[in-house]
PDB file of C-alpha atoms in Angstrom:
ATOM      1  CA  GLU I   1     161.127 215.404 240.630  1.00 89.00           C
ATOM      2  CA  LYS I   2     158.110 217.535 240.015  1.00 94.00           C
ATOM      3  CA  PRO I   3     158.293 220.874 242.211  1.00 95.00           C
ATOM      4  CA  TYR I   4     155.657 222.809 240.276  1.00 95.00           C
ATOM      5  CA  LYS I   5     152.430 222.227 241.911  1.00 95.00           C
ATOM      6  CA  CYS I   6     148.932 223.262 240.693  1.00 92.00           C
ATOM      7  CA  LEU I   7     147.202 224.867 243.571  1.00 92.00           C
ATOM      8  CA  GLU I   8     143.868 224.041 242.117  1.00 88.00           C
ATOM      9  CA  CYS I   9     144.075 220.239 241.657  1.00 90.00           C
ATOM     10  CA  GLY I  10     147.431 219.442 242.964  1.00 92.00           C
ATOM     11  CA  MET I  11     148.937 218.124 239.803  1.00 91.00           C
ATOM     12  CA  SER I  12     152.728 218.553 239.728  1.00 94.00           C
ATOM     13  CA  PHE I  13     155.136 219.327 237.004  1.00 93.00           C
ATOM     14  CA  SER I  14     158.537 219.329 236.272  1.00 93.00           C
ATOM     15  CA  ASN I  15     159.008 222.927 235.099  1.00 92.00           C
ATOM     16  CA  SER I  16     157.120 225.991 235.499  1.00 93.00           C
ATOM     17  CA  SER I  17     156.107 226.537 232.030  1.00 89.00           C
ATOM     18  CA  ASP I  18     154.103 223.185 232.107  1.00 87.00           C
ATOM     19  CA  LEU I  19     152.287 224.360 235.090  1.00 90.00           C
ATOM     20  CA  PHE I  20     151.522 227.571 233.263  1.00 87.00           C
ATOM     21  CA  ILE I  21     149.893 225.904 230.448  1.00 81.00           C
ATOM     22  CA  HIS I  22     147.997 223.322 232.810  1.00 85.00           C
ATOM     23  CA  GLN I  23     146.422 226.155 234.631  1.00 85.00           C
ATOM     24  CA  TRP I  24     144.537 227.200 231.416  1.00 80.00           C
ATOM     25  CA  VAL I  25     142.248 223.958 232.065  1.00 77.00           C
ATOM     26  CA  HIS I  26     141.020 225.682 235.196  1.00 81.00           C
ATOM     27  CA  THR I  27     140.499 229.116 233.712  1.00 82.00           C
ATOM     28  CA  GLY I  28     139.282 228.164 230.503  1.00 77.00           C
ATOM     29  CA  GLU I  29     141.725 230.311 228.734  1.00 78.00           C
ATOM     30  CA  TRP I  30     142.302 229.182 225.074  1.00 81.00           C
ATOM     31  CA  PRO I  31     144.910 231.814 223.706  1.00 84.00           C
ATOM     32  CA  TYR I  32     145.987 230.332 220.423  1.00 86.00           C
ATOM     33  CA  GLU I  33     143.371 230.818 217.773  1.00 88.00           C
ATOM     34  CA  CYS I  34     143.688 229.653 214.120  1.00 89.00           C
ATOM     35  CA  GLU I  35     143.408 232.516 211.590  1.00 90.00           C
ATOM     36  CA  GLU I  36     141.975 230.202 209.227  1.00 87.00           C
ATOM     37  CA  CYS I  37     138.779 228.948 211.164  1.00 87.00           C
ATOM     38  CA  GLU I  38     138.929 230.722 214.474  1.00 84.00           C
ATOM     39  CA  LYS I  39     139.330 227.543 216.571  1.00 86.00           C
ATOM     40  CA  CYS I  40     141.192 227.978 219.836  1.00 84.00           C
ATOM     41  CA  PHE I  41     143.775 225.829 221.298  1.00 84.00           C
ATOM     42  CA  SER I  42     145.528 225.892 225.008  1.00 77.00           C
ATOM     43  CA  GLN I  43     148.981 225.255 223.443  1.00 80.00           C
ATOM     44  CA  SER I  44     150.796 226.632 220.397  1.00 86.00           C
ATOM     45  CA  SER I  45     151.868 223.106 219.491  1.00 84.00           C
ATOM     46  CA  SER I  46     148.217 221.958 219.234  1.00 85.00           C
ATOM     47  CA  LEU I  47     147.452 225.094 217.024  1.00 89.00           C
ATOM     48  CA  ASN I  48     150.458 224.159 214.969  1.00 87.00           C
ATOM     49  CA  CYS I  49     149.288 220.612 214.414  1.00 83.00           C
ATOM     50  CA  HIS I  50     145.585 221.769 213.774  1.00 85.00           C
ATOM     51  CA  GLN I  51     146.961 224.258 211.041  1.00 87.00           C
ATOM     52  CA  LYS I  52     148.249 221.381 208.975  1.00 83.00           C
ATOM     53  CA  ILE I  53     144.590 220.618 208.235  1.00 82.00           C
ATOM     54  CA  HIS I  54     144.219 224.154 206.206  1.00 86.00           C
ATOM     55  CA  THR I  55     147.738 223.739 204.536  1.00 85.00           C
ATOM     56  CA  GLY I  56     146.988 220.338 203.322  1.00 83.00           C
ATOM     57  CA  GLN I  57     150.337 218.846 204.838  1.00 85.00           C
ATOM     58  CA  GLN I  58     149.922 215.227 205.335  1.00 89.00           C
ATOM     59  CA  PRO I  59     153.457 214.271 206.812  1.00 89.00           C
ATOM     60  CA  TYR I  60     151.963 211.089 208.392  1.00 91.00           C
ATOM     61  CA  GLU I  61     152.145 208.164 206.101  1.00 92.00           C
ATOM     62  CA  CYS I  62     151.015 204.705 206.608  1.00 90.00           C
ATOM     63  CA  LEU I  63     153.804 202.455 206.017  1.00 88.00           C
ATOM     64  CA  GLU I  64     151.272 199.614 204.847  1.00 81.00           C
ATOM     65  CA  CYS I  65     149.157 201.201 202.164  1.00 84.00           C
ATOM     66  CA  ARG I  66     151.003 204.544 201.651  1.00 85.00           C
ATOM     67  CA  LYS I  67     147.878 206.605 202.556  1.00 88.00           C
ATOM     68  CA  SER I  68     148.939 209.999 204.297  1.00 90.00           C
ATOM     69  CA  PHE I  69     147.314 212.065 207.010  1.00 90.00           C
ATOM     70  CA  SER I  70     147.699 215.436 208.336  1.00 84.00           C
ATOM     71  CA  LEU I  71     147.420 214.535 211.967  1.00 83.00           C
ATOM     72  CA  ARG I  72     149.285 211.436 213.742  1.00 87.00           C
ATOM     73  CA  SER I  73     146.049 210.778 215.605  1.00 86.00           C
ATOM     74  CA  HIS I  74     144.401 210.045 212.395  1.00 88.00           C
ATOM     75  CA  LEU I  75     147.123 207.919 211.031  1.00 91.00           C
ATOM     76  CA  ILE I  76     147.030 205.875 214.216  1.00 89.00           C
ATOM     77  CA  HIS I  77     143.278 205.428 213.896  1.00 86.00           C
ATOM     78  CA  HIS I  78     143.582 204.354 210.225  1.00 86.00           C
ATOM     79  CA  GLN I  79     146.138 201.816 211.234  1.00 86.00           C
ATOM     80  CA  LYS I  80     143.603 199.749 213.081  1.00 81.00           C
ATOM     81  CA  VAL I  81     142.200 198.833 209.644  1.00 76.00           C
ATOM     82  CA  HIS I  82     145.316 196.958 208.961  1.00 79.00           C
ATOM     83  CA  ALA I  83     145.670 195.404 212.382  1.00 74.00           C
ATOM     84  CA  ARG I  84     142.325 193.697 211.943  1.00 71.00           C
ATOM     85  CA  LYS I  85     143.115 190.272 210.216  1.00 75.00           C
ATOM     86  CA  TRP I  86     139.757 189.703 208.572  1.00 83.00           C
ATOM     87  CA  PRO I  87     139.540 186.685 205.831  1.00 88.00           C
ATOM     88  CA  TYR I  88     138.540 188.988 202.891  1.00 89.00           C
ATOM     89  CA  MET I  89     141.119 191.587 201.992  1.00 88.00           C
ATOM     90  CA  CYS I  90     141.125 193.986 199.294  1.00 89.00           C
ATOM     91  CA  SER I  91     144.099 193.496 197.033  1.00 90.00           C
ATOM     92  CA  GLU I  92     144.202 197.386 195.959  1.00 88.00           C
ATOM     93  CA  CYS I  93     144.586 199.020 199.495  1.00 84.00           C
ATOM     94  CA  ARG I  94     144.798 195.957 201.620  1.00 80.00           C
ATOM     95  CA  LYS I  95     141.877 196.975 203.783  1.00 82.00           C
ATOM     96  CA  SER I  96     140.456 193.619 205.324  1.00 84.00           C
ATOM     97  CA  PHE I  97     136.709 192.837 205.959  1.00 86.00           C
ATOM     98  CA  ARG I  98     134.753 190.320 207.844  1.00 85.00           C
ATOM     99  CA  TRP I  99     132.354 189.353 205.134  1.00 90.00           C
ATOM    100  CA  SER I 100     132.999 189.164 201.572  1.00 92.00           C
ATOM    101  CA  ALA I 101     129.835 191.177 200.585  1.00 89.00           C
ATOM    102  CA  CYS I 102     131.683 194.173 202.446  1.00 88.00           C
ATOM    103  CA  LEU I 103     134.698 193.759 200.305  1.00 91.00           C
ATOM    104  CA  VAL I 104     132.683 193.675 197.150  1.00 88.00           C
ATOM    105  CA  ARG I 105     130.987 196.755 198.051  1.00 85.00           C
ATOM    106  CA  HIS I 106     134.098 198.405 199.382  1.00 88.00           C
ATOM    107  CA  GLN I 107     135.954 197.749 195.830  1.00 89.00           C
ATOM    108  CA  ASN I 108     133.553 199.959 194.282  1.00 85.00           C
ATOM    109  CA  ILE I 109     135.595 202.883 195.645  1.00 85.00           C
ATOM    110  CA  HIS I 110     138.506 201.442 193.579  1.00 89.00           C
ATOM    111  CA  THR I 111     136.768 200.695 190.320  1.00 87.00           C
ATOM    112  CA  GLY I 112     134.618 203.593 190.164  1.00 85.00           C
ATOM    113  CA  GLU I 113     131.437 201.621 189.931  1.00 87.00           C
ATOM    114  CA  GLN I 114     128.303 203.608 191.320  1.00 88.00           C
ATOM    115  CA  PRO I 115     125.347 201.065 191.487  1.00 89.00           C
ATOM    116  CA  TYR I 116     123.309 202.995 193.913  1.00 88.00           C
ATOM    117  CA  LYS I 117     121.397 205.846 192.308  1.00 92.00           C
ATOM    118  CA  CYS I 118     118.946 208.506 193.952  1.00 91.00           C
ATOM    119  CA  ARG I 119     115.581 208.150 192.497  1.00 91.00           C
ATOM    120  CA  GLU I 120     114.879 211.876 193.053  1.00 89.00           C
ATOM    121  CA  CYS I 121     117.895 213.265 191.175  1.00 92.00           C
ATOM    122  CA  ARG I 122     119.622 210.323 189.492  1.00 91.00           C
ATOM    123  CA  LYS I 123     122.894 210.931 191.162  1.00 91.00           C
ATOM    124  CA  ARG I 124     125.034 207.713 191.707  1.00 90.00           C
ATOM    125  CA  PHE I 125     126.960 206.632 194.628  1.00 87.00           C
ATOM    126  CA  SER I 126     129.440 203.842 195.187  1.00 83.00           C
ATOM    127  CA  ASP I 127     128.332 202.994 198.691  1.00 81.00           C
ATOM    128  CA  ARG I 128     124.765 202.573 199.532  1.00 82.00           C
ATOM    129  CA  SER I 129     125.184 204.415 202.996  1.00 79.00           C
ATOM    130  CA  ASN I 130     126.167 207.569 200.943  1.00 82.00           C
ATOM    131  CA  LEU I 131     122.821 207.024 199.056  1.00 88.00           C
ATOM    132  CA  ILE I 132     120.996 207.061 202.198  1.00 85.00           C
ATOM    133  CA  CYS I 133     122.663 210.127 203.538  1.00 80.00           C
ATOM    134  CA  HIS I 134     122.400 211.855 200.089  1.00 85.00           C
ATOM    135  CA  GLN I 135     118.538 211.173 200.169  1.00 84.00           C
ATOM    136  CA  ASN I 136     117.965 213.025 203.305  1.00 79.00           C
ATOM    137  CA  ILE I 137     118.702 216.341 201.646  1.00 77.00           C
ATOM    138  CA  HIS I 138     115.457 215.816 199.290  1.00 75.00           C
TER     139      HIS I 138
END
Protein backbone atom coordinates (compact mmCIF):
# COMPACT_ATOMS: atom_id res chain seq x y z
CA GLU A 1 0.00 0.00 0.00
CA LYS A 2 1.18 3.52 -0.86
CA PRO A 3 -0.75 6.01 1.27
CA TYR A 4 1.54 9.04 0.68
CA LYS A 5 0.47 10.85 -2.48
CA CYS A 6 2.18 13.74 -4.25
CA LEU A 7 -0.33 16.55 -4.72
CA GLU A 8 1.64 17.86 -7.68
CA CYS A 9 1.65 14.77 -9.93
CA GLY A 10 -0.37 12.10 -8.10
CA MET A 11 2.53 9.68 -7.64
CA SER A 12 2.16 7.50 -4.51
CA PHE A 13 4.76 6.32 -2.00
CA SER A 14 4.84 3.78 0.81
CA ASN A 15 6.55 6.14 3.26
CA SER A 16 6.58 9.88 3.86
CA SER A 17 10.34 10.30 3.45
CA ASP A 18 10.19 8.98 -0.13
CA LEU A 19 7.38 11.44 -0.88
CA PHE A 20 9.43 14.26 0.67
CA ILE A 21 12.46 13.44 -1.52
CA HIS A 22 10.25 13.05 -4.61
CA GLN A 23 8.79 16.53 -4.16
CA TRP A 24 12.21 18.05 -4.85
CA VAL A 25 11.63 17.07 -8.48
CA HIS A 26 8.86 19.66 -8.59
CA THR A 27 10.59 22.35 -6.51
CA GLY A 28 13.96 22.01 -8.24
CA GLU A 29 15.62 21.59 -4.85
CA TRP A 30 19.03 19.85 -4.85
CA PRO A 31 20.15 20.10 -1.21
CA TYR A 32 23.13 17.71 -1.28
CA GLU A 33 26.27 19.33 -2.67
CA CYS A 34 29.63 17.73 -3.37
CA GLU A 35 32.33 19.73 -1.59
CA GLU A 36 34.87 18.62 -4.18
CA CYS A 37 33.18 19.82 -7.39
CA GLU A 38 29.98 21.59 -6.20
CA LYS A 39 27.70 19.25 -8.17
CA CYS A 40 24.30 18.97 -6.45
CA PHE A 41 22.01 16.01 -5.86
CA SER A 42 18.45 15.52 -4.66
CA GLN A 43 19.35 12.52 -2.49
CA SER A 44 22.22 11.89 -0.09
CA SER A 45 22.68 8.39 -1.52
CA SER A 46 23.30 9.90 -4.96
CA LEU A 47 25.90 12.25 -3.49
CA ASN A 48 27.63 9.34 -1.70
CA CYS A 49 27.73 7.37 -4.93
CA HIS A 50 29.11 10.38 -6.84
CA GLN A 51 31.87 11.01 -4.30
CA LYS A 52 33.49 7.68 -5.16
CA ILE A 53 34.68 9.38 -8.34
CA HIS A 54 36.79 11.79 -6.29
CA THR A 55 38.09 9.27 -3.74
CA GLY A 56 39.20 6.82 -6.41
CA GLN A 57 37.08 4.03 -4.90
CA GLN A 58 36.18 1.43 -7.50
CA PRO A 59 34.13 -1.20 -5.70
CA TYR A 60 32.34 -2.55 -8.79
CA GLU A 61 34.45 -5.19 -10.54
CA CYS A 62 33.73 -6.94 -13.81
CA LEU A 63 33.98 -10.69 -13.20
CA GLU A 64 34.82 -11.23 -16.84
CA CYS A 65 37.97 -9.08 -17.11
CA ARG A 66 38.60 -7.75 -13.56
CA LYS A 67 38.25 -4.09 -14.62
CA SER A 68 36.87 -1.95 -11.76
CA PHE A 69 34.48 1.00 -11.73
CA SER A 70 33.46 3.65 -9.22
CA LEU A 71 29.80 3.53 -10.26
CA ARG A 72 27.59 0.48 -10.72
CA SER A 73 26.03 2.05 -13.82
CA HIS A 74 29.49 2.23 -15.43
CA LEU A 75 30.05 -1.47 -14.73
CA ILE A 76 26.69 -2.35 -16.28
CA HIS A 77 27.51 -0.28 -19.37
CA HIS A 78 30.96 -1.94 -19.60
CA GLN A 79 29.51 -5.45 -19.33
CA LYS A 80 27.72 -4.94 -22.64
CA VAL A 81 31.16 -5.27 -24.22
CA HIS A 82 31.35 -8.87 -23.01
CA ALA A 83 27.74 -9.63 -23.92
CA ARG A 84 28.48 -9.03 -27.60
CA LYS A 85 29.75 -12.24 -29.11
CA TRP A 86 31.49 -10.94 -32.19
CA PRO A 87 34.01 -13.24 -33.86
CA TYR A 88 37.26 -11.36 -33.14
CA MET A 89 38.21 -11.40 -29.45
CA CYS A 90 41.17 -9.77 -27.73
CA SER A 91 43.11 -12.41 -25.81
CA GLU A 92 44.30 -9.75 -23.35
CA CYS A 93 40.96 -8.32 -22.11
CA ARG A 94 38.35 -10.51 -23.88
CA LYS A 95 36.68 -7.57 -25.62
CA SER A 96 35.17 -8.73 -28.91
CA PHE A 97 34.97 -7.00 -32.27
CA ARG A 98 32.92 -7.35 -35.41
CA TRP A 99 35.92 -6.83 -37.72
CA SER A 100 39.51 -8.05 -37.46
CA ALA A 101 40.86 -4.57 -38.29
CA CYS A 102 39.14 -3.20 -35.19
CA LEU A 103 40.71 -5.91 -33.05
CA VAL A 104 44.17 -5.13 -34.45
CA ARG A 105 43.68 -1.41 -33.75
CA HIS A 106 42.41 -2.18 -30.23
CA GLN A 107 45.44 -4.35 -29.44
CA ASN A 108 47.68 -1.28 -29.74
CA ILE A 109 46.35 -0.34 -26.30
CA HIS A 110 47.89 -3.47 -24.79
CA THR A 111 51.14 -3.52 -26.77
CA GLY A 112 51.84 0.18 -26.30
CA GLU A 113 52.27 0.60 -30.04
CA GLN A 114 51.49 4.14 -31.21
CA PRO A 115 51.44 4.12 -35.00
CA TYR A 116 49.52 7.40 -35.41
CA LYS A 117 51.65 10.57 -35.28
CA CYS A 118 50.60 14.22 -35.24
CA ARG A 119 52.33 16.09 -38.09
CA GLU A 120 52.21 19.30 -36.10
CA CYS A 121 53.87 18.32 -32.79
CA ARG A 122 54.93 14.70 -33.48
CA LYS A 123 52.96 13.32 -30.50
CA ARG A 124 52.00 9.68 -31.06
CA PHE A 125 48.74 7.81 -30.43
CA SER A 126 47.62 4.19 -30.31
CA ASP A 127 44.24 5.05 -31.80
CA ARG A 128 43.55 7.11 -34.94
CA SER A 129 40.43 8.71 -33.45
CA ASN A 130 42.51 10.05 -30.54
CA LEU A 131 44.95 11.57 -33.04
CA ILE A 132 42.08 13.26 -34.88
CA CYS A 133 40.72 14.72 -31.62
CA HIS A 134 44.22 15.88 -30.67
CA GLN A 135 44.76 17.62 -34.02
CA ASN A 136 41.81 19.89 -33.32
CA ILE A 137 43.89 21.71 -30.68
CA HIS A 138 46.43 22.94 -33.26
